[in-house]
Coordinates of N, CA and C and ligand atoms in Angstrom, one line a residue:
X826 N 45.5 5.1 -69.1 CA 45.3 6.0 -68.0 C 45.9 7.4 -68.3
X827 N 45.3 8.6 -67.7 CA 45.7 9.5 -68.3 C 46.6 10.0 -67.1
X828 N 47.4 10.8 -67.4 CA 48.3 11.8 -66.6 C 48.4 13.1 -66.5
X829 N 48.0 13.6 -65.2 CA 47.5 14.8 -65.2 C 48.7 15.1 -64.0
X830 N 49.4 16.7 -64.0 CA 50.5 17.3 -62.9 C 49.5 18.0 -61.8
X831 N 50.1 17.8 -60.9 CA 49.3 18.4 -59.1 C 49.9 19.4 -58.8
X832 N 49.8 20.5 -59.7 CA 50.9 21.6 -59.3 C 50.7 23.3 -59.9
X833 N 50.6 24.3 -58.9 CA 50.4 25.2 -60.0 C 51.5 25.9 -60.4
X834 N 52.7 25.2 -60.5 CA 54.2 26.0 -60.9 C 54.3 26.0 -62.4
X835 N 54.5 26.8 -62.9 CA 54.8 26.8 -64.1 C 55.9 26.2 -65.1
X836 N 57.1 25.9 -63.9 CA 58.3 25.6 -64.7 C 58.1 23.9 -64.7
X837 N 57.5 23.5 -63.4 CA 57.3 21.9 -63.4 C 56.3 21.4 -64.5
X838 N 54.9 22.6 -64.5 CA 54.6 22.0 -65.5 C 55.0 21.9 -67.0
X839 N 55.5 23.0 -67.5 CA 56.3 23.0 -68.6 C 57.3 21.8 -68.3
X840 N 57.6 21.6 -67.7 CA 58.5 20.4 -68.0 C 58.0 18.6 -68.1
X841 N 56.8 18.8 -67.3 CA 56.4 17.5 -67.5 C 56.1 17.7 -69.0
X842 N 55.4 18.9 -69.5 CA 54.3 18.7 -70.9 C 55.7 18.7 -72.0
X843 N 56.8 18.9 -71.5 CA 58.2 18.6 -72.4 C 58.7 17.2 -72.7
X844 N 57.7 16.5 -71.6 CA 57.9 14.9 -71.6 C 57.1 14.3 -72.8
X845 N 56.1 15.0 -72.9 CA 55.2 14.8 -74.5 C 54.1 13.8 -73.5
X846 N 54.3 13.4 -72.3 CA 52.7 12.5 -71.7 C 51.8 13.0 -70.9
X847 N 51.9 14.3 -71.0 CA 50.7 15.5 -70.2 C 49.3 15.5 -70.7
X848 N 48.5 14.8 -70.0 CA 47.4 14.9 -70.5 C 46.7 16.3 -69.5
X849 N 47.1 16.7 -68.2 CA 46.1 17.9 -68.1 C 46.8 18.4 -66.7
X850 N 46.2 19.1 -65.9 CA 46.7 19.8 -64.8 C 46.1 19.9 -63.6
X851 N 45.8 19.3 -62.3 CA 45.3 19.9 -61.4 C 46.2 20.8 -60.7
X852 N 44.8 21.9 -59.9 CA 45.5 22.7 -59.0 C 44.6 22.6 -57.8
X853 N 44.5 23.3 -56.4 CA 44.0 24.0 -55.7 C 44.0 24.7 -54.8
X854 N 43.4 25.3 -54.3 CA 43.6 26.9 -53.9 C 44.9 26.8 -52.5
X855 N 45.5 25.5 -52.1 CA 46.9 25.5 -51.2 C 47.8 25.4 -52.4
X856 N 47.9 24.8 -53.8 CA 49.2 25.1 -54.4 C 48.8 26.4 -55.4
X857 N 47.8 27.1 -55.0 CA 48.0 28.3 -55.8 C 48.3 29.0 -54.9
X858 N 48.3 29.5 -53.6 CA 48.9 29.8 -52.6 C 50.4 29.5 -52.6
X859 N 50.9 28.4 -52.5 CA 52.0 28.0 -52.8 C 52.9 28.8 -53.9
X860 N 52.0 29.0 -55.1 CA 53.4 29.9 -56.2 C 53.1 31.0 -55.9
X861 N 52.0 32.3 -54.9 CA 52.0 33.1 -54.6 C 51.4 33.8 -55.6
X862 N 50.7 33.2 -56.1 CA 49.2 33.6 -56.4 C 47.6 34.1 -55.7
X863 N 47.9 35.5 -55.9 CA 46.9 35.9 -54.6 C 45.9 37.1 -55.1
X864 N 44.5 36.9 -55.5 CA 43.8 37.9 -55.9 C 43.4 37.6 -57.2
X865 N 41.9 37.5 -57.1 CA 41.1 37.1 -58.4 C 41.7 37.0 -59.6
X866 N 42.0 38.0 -60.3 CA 42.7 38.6 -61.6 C 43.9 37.6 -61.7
X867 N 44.9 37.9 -60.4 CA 46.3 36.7 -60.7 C 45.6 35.1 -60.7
X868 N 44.5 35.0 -59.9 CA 44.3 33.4 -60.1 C 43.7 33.0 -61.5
X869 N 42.7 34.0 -62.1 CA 42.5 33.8 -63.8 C 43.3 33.8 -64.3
X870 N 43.9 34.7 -64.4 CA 45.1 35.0 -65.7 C 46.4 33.6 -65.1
X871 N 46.5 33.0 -64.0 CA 47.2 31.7 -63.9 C 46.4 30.7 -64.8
X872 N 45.6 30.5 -64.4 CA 44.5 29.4 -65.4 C 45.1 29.5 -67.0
X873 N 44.5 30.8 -67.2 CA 44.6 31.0 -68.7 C 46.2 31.0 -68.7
X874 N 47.2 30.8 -68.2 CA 48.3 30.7 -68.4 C 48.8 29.7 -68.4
X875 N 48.3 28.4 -67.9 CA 48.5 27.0 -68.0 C 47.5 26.8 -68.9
X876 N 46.5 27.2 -69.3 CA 45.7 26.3 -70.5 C 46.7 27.2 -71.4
X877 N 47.5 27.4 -71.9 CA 48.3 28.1 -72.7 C 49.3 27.1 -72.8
X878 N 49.9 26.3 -72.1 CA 51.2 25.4 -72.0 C 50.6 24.4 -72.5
X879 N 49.7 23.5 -71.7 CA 48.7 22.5 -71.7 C 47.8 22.1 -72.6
X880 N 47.6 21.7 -73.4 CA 46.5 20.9 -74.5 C 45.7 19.7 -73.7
X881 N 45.2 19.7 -72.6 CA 44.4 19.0 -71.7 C 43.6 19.7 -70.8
X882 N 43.0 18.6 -70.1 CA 42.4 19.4 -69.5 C 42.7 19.8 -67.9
X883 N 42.5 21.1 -67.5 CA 43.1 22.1 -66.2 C 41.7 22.3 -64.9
X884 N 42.0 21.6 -64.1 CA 41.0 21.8 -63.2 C 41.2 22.9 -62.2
X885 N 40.0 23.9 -62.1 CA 40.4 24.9 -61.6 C 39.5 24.9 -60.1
X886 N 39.8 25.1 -59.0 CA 38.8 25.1 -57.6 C 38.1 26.0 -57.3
X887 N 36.8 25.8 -57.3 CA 36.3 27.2 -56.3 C 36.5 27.0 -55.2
X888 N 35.8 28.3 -54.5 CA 36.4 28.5 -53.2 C 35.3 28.8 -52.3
X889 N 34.3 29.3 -53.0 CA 32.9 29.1 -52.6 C 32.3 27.8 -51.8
X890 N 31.4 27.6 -50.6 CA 30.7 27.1 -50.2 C 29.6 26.7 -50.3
X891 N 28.9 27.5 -50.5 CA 27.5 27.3 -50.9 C 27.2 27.7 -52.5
X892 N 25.7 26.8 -53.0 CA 25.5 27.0 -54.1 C 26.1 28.0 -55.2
X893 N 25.0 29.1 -54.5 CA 25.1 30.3 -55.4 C 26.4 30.8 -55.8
X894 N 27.3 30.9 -54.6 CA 28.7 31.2 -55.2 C 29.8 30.4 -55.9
X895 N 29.2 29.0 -55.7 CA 29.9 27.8 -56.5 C 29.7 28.2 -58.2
X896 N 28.4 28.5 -58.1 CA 27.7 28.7 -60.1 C 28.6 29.7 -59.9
X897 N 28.4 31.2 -59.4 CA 28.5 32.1 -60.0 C 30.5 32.6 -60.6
X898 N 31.2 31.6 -59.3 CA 32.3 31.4 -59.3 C 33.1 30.0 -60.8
X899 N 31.8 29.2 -61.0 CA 32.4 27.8 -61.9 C 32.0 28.7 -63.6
X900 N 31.1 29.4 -63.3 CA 31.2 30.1 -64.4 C 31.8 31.0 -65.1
X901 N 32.3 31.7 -63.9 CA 33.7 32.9 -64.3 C 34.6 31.4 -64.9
X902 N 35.0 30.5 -64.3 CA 36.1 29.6 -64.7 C 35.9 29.1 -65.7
X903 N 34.9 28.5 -65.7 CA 34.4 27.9 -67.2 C 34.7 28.4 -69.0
X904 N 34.7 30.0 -68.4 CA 34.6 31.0 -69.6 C 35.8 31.3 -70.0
X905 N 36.9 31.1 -69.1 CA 38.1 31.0 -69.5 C 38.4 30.7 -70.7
X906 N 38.6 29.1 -70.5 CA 39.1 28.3 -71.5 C 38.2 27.4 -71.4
X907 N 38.0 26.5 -73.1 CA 37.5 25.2 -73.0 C 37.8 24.2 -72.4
X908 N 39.1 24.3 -71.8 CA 39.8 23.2 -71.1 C 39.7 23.2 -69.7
X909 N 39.2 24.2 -69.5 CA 38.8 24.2 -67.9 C 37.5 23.3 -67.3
X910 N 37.7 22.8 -65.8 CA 37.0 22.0 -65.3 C 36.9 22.2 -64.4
X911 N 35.6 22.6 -63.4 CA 35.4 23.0 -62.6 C 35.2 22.5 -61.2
X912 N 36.1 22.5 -60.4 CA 36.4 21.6 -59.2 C 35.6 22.0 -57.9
X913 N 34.9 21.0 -57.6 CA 34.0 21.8 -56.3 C 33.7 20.5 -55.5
X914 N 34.2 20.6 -54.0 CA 34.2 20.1 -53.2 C 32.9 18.9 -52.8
X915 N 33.1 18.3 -52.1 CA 32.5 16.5 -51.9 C 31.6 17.2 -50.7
X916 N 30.5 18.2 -50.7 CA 30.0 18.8 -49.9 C 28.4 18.8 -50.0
X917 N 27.3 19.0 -49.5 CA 26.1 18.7 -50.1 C 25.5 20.1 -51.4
X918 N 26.1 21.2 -50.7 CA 25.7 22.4 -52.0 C 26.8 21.6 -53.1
X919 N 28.0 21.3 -53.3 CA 28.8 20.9 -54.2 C 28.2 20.1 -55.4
X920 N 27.2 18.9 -54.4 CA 26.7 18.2 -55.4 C 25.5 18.9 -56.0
X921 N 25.1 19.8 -55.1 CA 23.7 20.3 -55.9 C 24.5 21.7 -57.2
X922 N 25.6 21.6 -56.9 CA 26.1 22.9 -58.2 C 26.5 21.4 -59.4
X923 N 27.3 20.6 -59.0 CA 27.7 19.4 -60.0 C 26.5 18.9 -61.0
X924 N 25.3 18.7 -60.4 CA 23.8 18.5 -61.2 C 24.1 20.0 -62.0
X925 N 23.9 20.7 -61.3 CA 23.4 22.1 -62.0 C 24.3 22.1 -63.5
X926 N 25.6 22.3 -62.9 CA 26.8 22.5 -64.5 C 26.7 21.2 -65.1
X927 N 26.2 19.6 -64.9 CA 26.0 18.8 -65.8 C 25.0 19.2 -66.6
X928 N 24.1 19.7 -66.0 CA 22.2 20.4 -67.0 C 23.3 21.3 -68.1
X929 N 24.2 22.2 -67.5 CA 24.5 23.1 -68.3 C 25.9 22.5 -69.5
X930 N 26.2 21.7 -69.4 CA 27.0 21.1 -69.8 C 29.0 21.6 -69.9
X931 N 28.5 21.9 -68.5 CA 29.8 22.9 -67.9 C 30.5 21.2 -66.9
X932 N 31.8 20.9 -67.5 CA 32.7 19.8 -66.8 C 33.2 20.2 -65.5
X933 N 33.2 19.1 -65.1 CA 33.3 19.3 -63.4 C 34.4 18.2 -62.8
X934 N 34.9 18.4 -61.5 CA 36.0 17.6 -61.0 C 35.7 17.5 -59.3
X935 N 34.9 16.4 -58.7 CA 34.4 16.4 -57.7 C 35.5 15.7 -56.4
X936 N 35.9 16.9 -55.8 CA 37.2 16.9 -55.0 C 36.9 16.8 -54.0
X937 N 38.3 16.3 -52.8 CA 38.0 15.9 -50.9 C 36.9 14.6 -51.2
X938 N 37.5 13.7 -52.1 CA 36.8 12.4 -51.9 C 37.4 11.2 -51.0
X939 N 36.6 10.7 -50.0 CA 37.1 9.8 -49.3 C 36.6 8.6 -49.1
X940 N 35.5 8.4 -49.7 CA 34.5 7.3 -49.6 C 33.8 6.7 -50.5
X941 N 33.7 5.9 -50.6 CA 32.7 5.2 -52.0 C 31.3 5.5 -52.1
X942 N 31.0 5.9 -50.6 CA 29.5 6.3 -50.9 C 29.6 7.6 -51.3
X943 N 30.5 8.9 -51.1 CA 30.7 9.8 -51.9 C 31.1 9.6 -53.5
X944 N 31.5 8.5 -53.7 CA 31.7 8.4 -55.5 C 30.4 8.5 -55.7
X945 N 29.6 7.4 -55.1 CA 28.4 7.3 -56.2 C 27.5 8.5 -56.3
X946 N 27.3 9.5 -55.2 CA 26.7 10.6 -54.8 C 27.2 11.5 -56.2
X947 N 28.5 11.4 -56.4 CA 29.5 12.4 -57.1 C 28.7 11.6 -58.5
X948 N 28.7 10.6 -58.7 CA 28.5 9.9 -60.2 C 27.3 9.8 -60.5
X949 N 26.4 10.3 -59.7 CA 25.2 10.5 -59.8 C 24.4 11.6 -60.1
X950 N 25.5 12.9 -59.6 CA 25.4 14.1 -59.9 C 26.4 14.5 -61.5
X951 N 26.4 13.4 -62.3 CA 27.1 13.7 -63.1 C 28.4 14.4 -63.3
X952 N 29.3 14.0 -62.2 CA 30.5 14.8 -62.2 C 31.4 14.3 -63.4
X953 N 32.3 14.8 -64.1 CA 32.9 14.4 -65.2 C 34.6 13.8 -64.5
X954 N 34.9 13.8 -63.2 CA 36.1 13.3 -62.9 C 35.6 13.5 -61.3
X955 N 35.8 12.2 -61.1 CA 36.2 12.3 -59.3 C 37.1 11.8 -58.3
X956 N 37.8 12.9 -58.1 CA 39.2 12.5 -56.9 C 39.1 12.1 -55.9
X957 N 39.3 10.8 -55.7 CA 39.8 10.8 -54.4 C 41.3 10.7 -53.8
X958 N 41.7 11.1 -52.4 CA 42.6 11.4 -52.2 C 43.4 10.2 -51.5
X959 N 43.8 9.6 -52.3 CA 44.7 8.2 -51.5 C 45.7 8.3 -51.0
X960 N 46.6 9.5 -51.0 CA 47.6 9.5 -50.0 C 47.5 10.2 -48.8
X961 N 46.0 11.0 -48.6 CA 45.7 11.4 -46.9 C 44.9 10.0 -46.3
X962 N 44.5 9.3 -47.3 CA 44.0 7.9 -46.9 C 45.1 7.3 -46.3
X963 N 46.2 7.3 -46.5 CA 47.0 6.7 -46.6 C 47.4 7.3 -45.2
X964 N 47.5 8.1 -45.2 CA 48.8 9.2 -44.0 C 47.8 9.0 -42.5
X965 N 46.5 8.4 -42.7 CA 45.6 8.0 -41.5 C 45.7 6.6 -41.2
X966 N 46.4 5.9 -42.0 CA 47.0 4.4 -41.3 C 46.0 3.8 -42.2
X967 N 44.9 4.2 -42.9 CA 44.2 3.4 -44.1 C 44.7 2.9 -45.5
X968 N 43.9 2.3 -46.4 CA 44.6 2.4 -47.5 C 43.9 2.5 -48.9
X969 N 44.5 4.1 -49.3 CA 43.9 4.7 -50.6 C 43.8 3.9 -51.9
X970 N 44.5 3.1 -52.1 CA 44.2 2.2 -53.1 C 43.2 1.1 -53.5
X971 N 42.8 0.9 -52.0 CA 41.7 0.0 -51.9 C 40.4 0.8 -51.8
X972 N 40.7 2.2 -51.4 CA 39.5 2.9 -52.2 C 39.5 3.1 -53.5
X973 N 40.4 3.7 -54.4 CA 40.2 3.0 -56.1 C 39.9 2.2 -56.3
X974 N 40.2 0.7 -55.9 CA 39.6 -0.3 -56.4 C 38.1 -0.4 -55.9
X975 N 37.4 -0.4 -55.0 CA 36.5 -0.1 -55.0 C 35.3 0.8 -55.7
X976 N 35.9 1.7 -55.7 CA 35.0 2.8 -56.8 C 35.4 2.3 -58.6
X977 N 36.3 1.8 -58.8 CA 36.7 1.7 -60.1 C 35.2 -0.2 -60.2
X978 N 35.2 -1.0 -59.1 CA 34.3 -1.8 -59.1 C 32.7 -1.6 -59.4
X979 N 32.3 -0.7 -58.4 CA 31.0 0.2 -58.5 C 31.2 0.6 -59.5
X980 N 31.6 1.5 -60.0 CA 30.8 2.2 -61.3 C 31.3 1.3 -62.6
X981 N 32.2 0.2 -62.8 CA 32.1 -0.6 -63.6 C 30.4 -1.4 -63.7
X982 N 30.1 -1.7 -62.3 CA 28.7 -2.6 -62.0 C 27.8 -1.5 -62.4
X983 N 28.0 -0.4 -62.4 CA 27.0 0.6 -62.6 C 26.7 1.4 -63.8
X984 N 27.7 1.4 -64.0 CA 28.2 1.9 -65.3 C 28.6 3.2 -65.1
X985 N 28.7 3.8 -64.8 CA 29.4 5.3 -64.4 C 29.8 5.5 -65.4
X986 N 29.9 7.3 -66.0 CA 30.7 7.5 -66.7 C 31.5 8.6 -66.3
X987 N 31.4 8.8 -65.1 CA 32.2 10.0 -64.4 C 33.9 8.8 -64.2
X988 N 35.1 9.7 -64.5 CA 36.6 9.2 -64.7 C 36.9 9.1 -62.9
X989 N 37.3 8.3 -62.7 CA 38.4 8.2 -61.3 C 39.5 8.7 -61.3
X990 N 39.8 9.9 -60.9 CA 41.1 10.4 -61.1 C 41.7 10.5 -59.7
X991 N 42.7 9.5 -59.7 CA 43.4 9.3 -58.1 C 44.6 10.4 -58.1
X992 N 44.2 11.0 -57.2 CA 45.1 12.2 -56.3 C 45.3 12.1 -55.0
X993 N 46.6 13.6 -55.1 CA 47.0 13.0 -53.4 C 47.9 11.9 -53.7
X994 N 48.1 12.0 -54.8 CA 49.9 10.3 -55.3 C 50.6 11.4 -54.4
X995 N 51.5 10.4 -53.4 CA 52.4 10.3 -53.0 C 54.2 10.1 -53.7
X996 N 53.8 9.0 -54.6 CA 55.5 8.5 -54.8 C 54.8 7.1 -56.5
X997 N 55.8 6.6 -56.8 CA 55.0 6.4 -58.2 C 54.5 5.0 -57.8
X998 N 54.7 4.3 -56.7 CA 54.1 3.6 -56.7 C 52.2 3.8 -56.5
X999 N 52.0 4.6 -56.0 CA 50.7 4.7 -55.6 C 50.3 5.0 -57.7
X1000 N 51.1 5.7 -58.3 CA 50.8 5.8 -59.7 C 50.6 4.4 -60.6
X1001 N 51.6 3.6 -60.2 CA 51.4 2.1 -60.6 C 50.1 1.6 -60.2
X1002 N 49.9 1.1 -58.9 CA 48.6 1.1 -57.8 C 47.1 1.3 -58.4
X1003 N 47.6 2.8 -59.0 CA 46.3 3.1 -59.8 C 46.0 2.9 -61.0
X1004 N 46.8 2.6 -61.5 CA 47.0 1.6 -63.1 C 46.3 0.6 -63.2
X1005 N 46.9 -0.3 -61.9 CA 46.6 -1.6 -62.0 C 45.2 -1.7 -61.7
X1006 N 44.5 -1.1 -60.6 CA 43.2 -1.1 -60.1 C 42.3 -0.4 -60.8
X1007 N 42.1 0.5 -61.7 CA 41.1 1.1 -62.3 C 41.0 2.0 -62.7
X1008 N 41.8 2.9 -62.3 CA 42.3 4.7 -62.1 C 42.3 4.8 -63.6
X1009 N 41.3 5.7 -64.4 CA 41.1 6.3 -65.7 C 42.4 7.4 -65.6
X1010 N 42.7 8.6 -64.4 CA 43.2 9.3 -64.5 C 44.0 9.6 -63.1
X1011 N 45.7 9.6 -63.1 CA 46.4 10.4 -62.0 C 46.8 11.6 -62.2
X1012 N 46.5 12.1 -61.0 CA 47.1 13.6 -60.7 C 48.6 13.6 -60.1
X1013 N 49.2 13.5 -60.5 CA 50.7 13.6 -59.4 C 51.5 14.5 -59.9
X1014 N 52.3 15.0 -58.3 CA 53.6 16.1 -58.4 C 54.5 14.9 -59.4
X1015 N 55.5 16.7 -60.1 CA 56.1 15.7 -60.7 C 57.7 14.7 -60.5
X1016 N 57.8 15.1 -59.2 CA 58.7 14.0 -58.4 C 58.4 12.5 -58.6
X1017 N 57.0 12.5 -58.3 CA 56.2 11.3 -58.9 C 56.2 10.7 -59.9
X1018 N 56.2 11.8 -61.1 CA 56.3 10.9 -62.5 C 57.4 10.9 -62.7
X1019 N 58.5 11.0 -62.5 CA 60.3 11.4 -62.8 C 60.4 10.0 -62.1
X1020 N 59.5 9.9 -61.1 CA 60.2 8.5 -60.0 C 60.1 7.2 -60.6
X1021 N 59.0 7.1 -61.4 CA 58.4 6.3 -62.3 C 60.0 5.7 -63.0
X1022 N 60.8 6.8 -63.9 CA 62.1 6.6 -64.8 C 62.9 5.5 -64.1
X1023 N 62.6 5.7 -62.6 CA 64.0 5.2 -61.9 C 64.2 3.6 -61.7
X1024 N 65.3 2.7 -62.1 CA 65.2 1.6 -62.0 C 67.1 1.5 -61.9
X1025 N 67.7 1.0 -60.8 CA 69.1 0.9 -60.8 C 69.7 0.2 -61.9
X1026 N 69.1 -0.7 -62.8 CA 69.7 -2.2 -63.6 C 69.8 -1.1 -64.8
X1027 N 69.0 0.3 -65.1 CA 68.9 0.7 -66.1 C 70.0 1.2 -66.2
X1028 N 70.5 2.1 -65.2 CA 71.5 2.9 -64.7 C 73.0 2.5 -65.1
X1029 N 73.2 0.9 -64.6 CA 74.2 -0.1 -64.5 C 74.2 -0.5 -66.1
X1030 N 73.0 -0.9 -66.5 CA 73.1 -1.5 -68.0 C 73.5 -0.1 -68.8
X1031 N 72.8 0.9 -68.9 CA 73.5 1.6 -69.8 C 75.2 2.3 -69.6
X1032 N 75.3 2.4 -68.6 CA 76.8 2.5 -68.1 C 77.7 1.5 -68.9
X1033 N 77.1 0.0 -68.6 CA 78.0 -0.4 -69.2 C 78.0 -0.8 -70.6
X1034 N 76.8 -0.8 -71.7 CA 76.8 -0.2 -73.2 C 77.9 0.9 -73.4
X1035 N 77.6 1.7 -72.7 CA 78.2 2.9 -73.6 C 80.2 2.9 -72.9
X1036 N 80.0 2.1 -72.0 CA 81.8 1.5 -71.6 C 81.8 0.5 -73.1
X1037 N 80.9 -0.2 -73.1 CA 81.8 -1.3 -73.8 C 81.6 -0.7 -75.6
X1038 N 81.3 0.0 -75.8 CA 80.7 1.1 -77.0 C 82.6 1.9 -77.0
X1039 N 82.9 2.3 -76.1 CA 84.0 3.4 -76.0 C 84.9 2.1 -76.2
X1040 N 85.7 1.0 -75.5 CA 86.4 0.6 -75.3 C 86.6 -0.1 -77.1
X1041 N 85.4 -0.2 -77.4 CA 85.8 -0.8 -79.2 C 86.0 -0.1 -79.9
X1042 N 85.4 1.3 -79.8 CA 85.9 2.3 -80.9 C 86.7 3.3 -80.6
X1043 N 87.4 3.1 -79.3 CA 88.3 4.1 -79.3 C 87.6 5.7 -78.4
Ligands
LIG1610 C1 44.3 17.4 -56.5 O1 43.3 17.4 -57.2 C2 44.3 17.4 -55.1 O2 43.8 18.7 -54.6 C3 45.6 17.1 -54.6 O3 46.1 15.9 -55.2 C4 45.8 16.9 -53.1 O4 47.0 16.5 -52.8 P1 47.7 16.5 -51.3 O5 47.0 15.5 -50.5 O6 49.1 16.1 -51.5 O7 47.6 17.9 -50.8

């Protein structure tokens, strides 16, 4: 499973890809807002400044609704860098731009997924990664993980080759969750994968190595 950061800060992601297990980066247009990123030029030149850190691949959102400005906008993104992936909403023009950049062989990241009939719609249009969001599944009293398992089922039966990449991780268990069920790829903050480290026995056992390490050598 791959690991991808949900963030467009610079300092968090440098530090996960300091972990050496960064496979790539999502963002979208509320956490580019978030670092105060505002106006065409600062939102490219961010892109190209995380495919700069990053040796994976960086999914970038349009903002566009309809067709024409989904191309005209996945293409400005596309041209960036080779690692860019063009993220466009679980919407009916969405899927008709996702066909279009599959023809063109422009990668795509088909986002605001909540349903399994939307995977197949999304894997049908050849999307190259599709999110769904298991922890607003989750925050509605449902449960996001049993929509990964589900879609990781289907397109096993179907063969899919579009990636499930679960986003919207909450905490690392939803990261484990997605492990175990099918999840090719998670997106998580990196609170998330840091939470992953934590285990109290590890804490206690190496405390007491390195006591009983001091106590014999002085
Ligand atoms: C990433 O691709 C999604 O946009 C993101 O995981 C959504 O996360 P949120 O539900 O925490 O906003």
């Amino acid at each position: 499973m791959k690991f991808f950061i949900d963030t467009a800060n610079i300092d968090q992601i440098r530090e996960a890809n300091d972990l050496g297990i960064l496979d790539g980066v999502t963002t979208n247009p509320s956490l580019m807002a978030k670092e105060g990123i505002v106006g065409e030029e600062a939102v490219l030149n961010h892109y190209k400044a995380i495919c700069e850190i990053v040796d994976g691949d960086v999914s970038a959102e349009v903002i566009s609704t309809d067709f024409e400005g989904m191309i005209a906008e996945g293409e400005k993104l596309a041209a960036l860098h080779h690692n860019i992936v063009v993220k466009i909403p679980m919407i009916k023009d969405g899927i008709k731009a996702i066909s279009y950049f599959t023809g063109k062989g422009i990668r795509t990241n088909c986002t605001l997924v909540f349903s399994a009939g939307q995977a197949i719609l999304a894997a049908k249009a050849g999307a190259t990664y599709l999110s769904p969001f298991i922890g607003r599944i989750d925050d509605m009293n449902w449960d996001g993980i049993e929509l990964i398992k589900s879609i990781a089922e289907i397109y096993a039966v179907q063969g899919y080759e579009t990636e499930i990449l679960a986003a919207s991780i909450r905490n690392p268990l939803h990261i484990v969750k997605s492990a175990e069920f099918g999840a090719d790829v998670v997106t998580c903050p990196l609170s998330a994968i840091l939470g992953l480290l934590k285990h109290p026995l590890t804490d206690i056992g190496l405390a007491q190595f390195l006591a009983d390490h001091k106590k014999a050598n002085g």
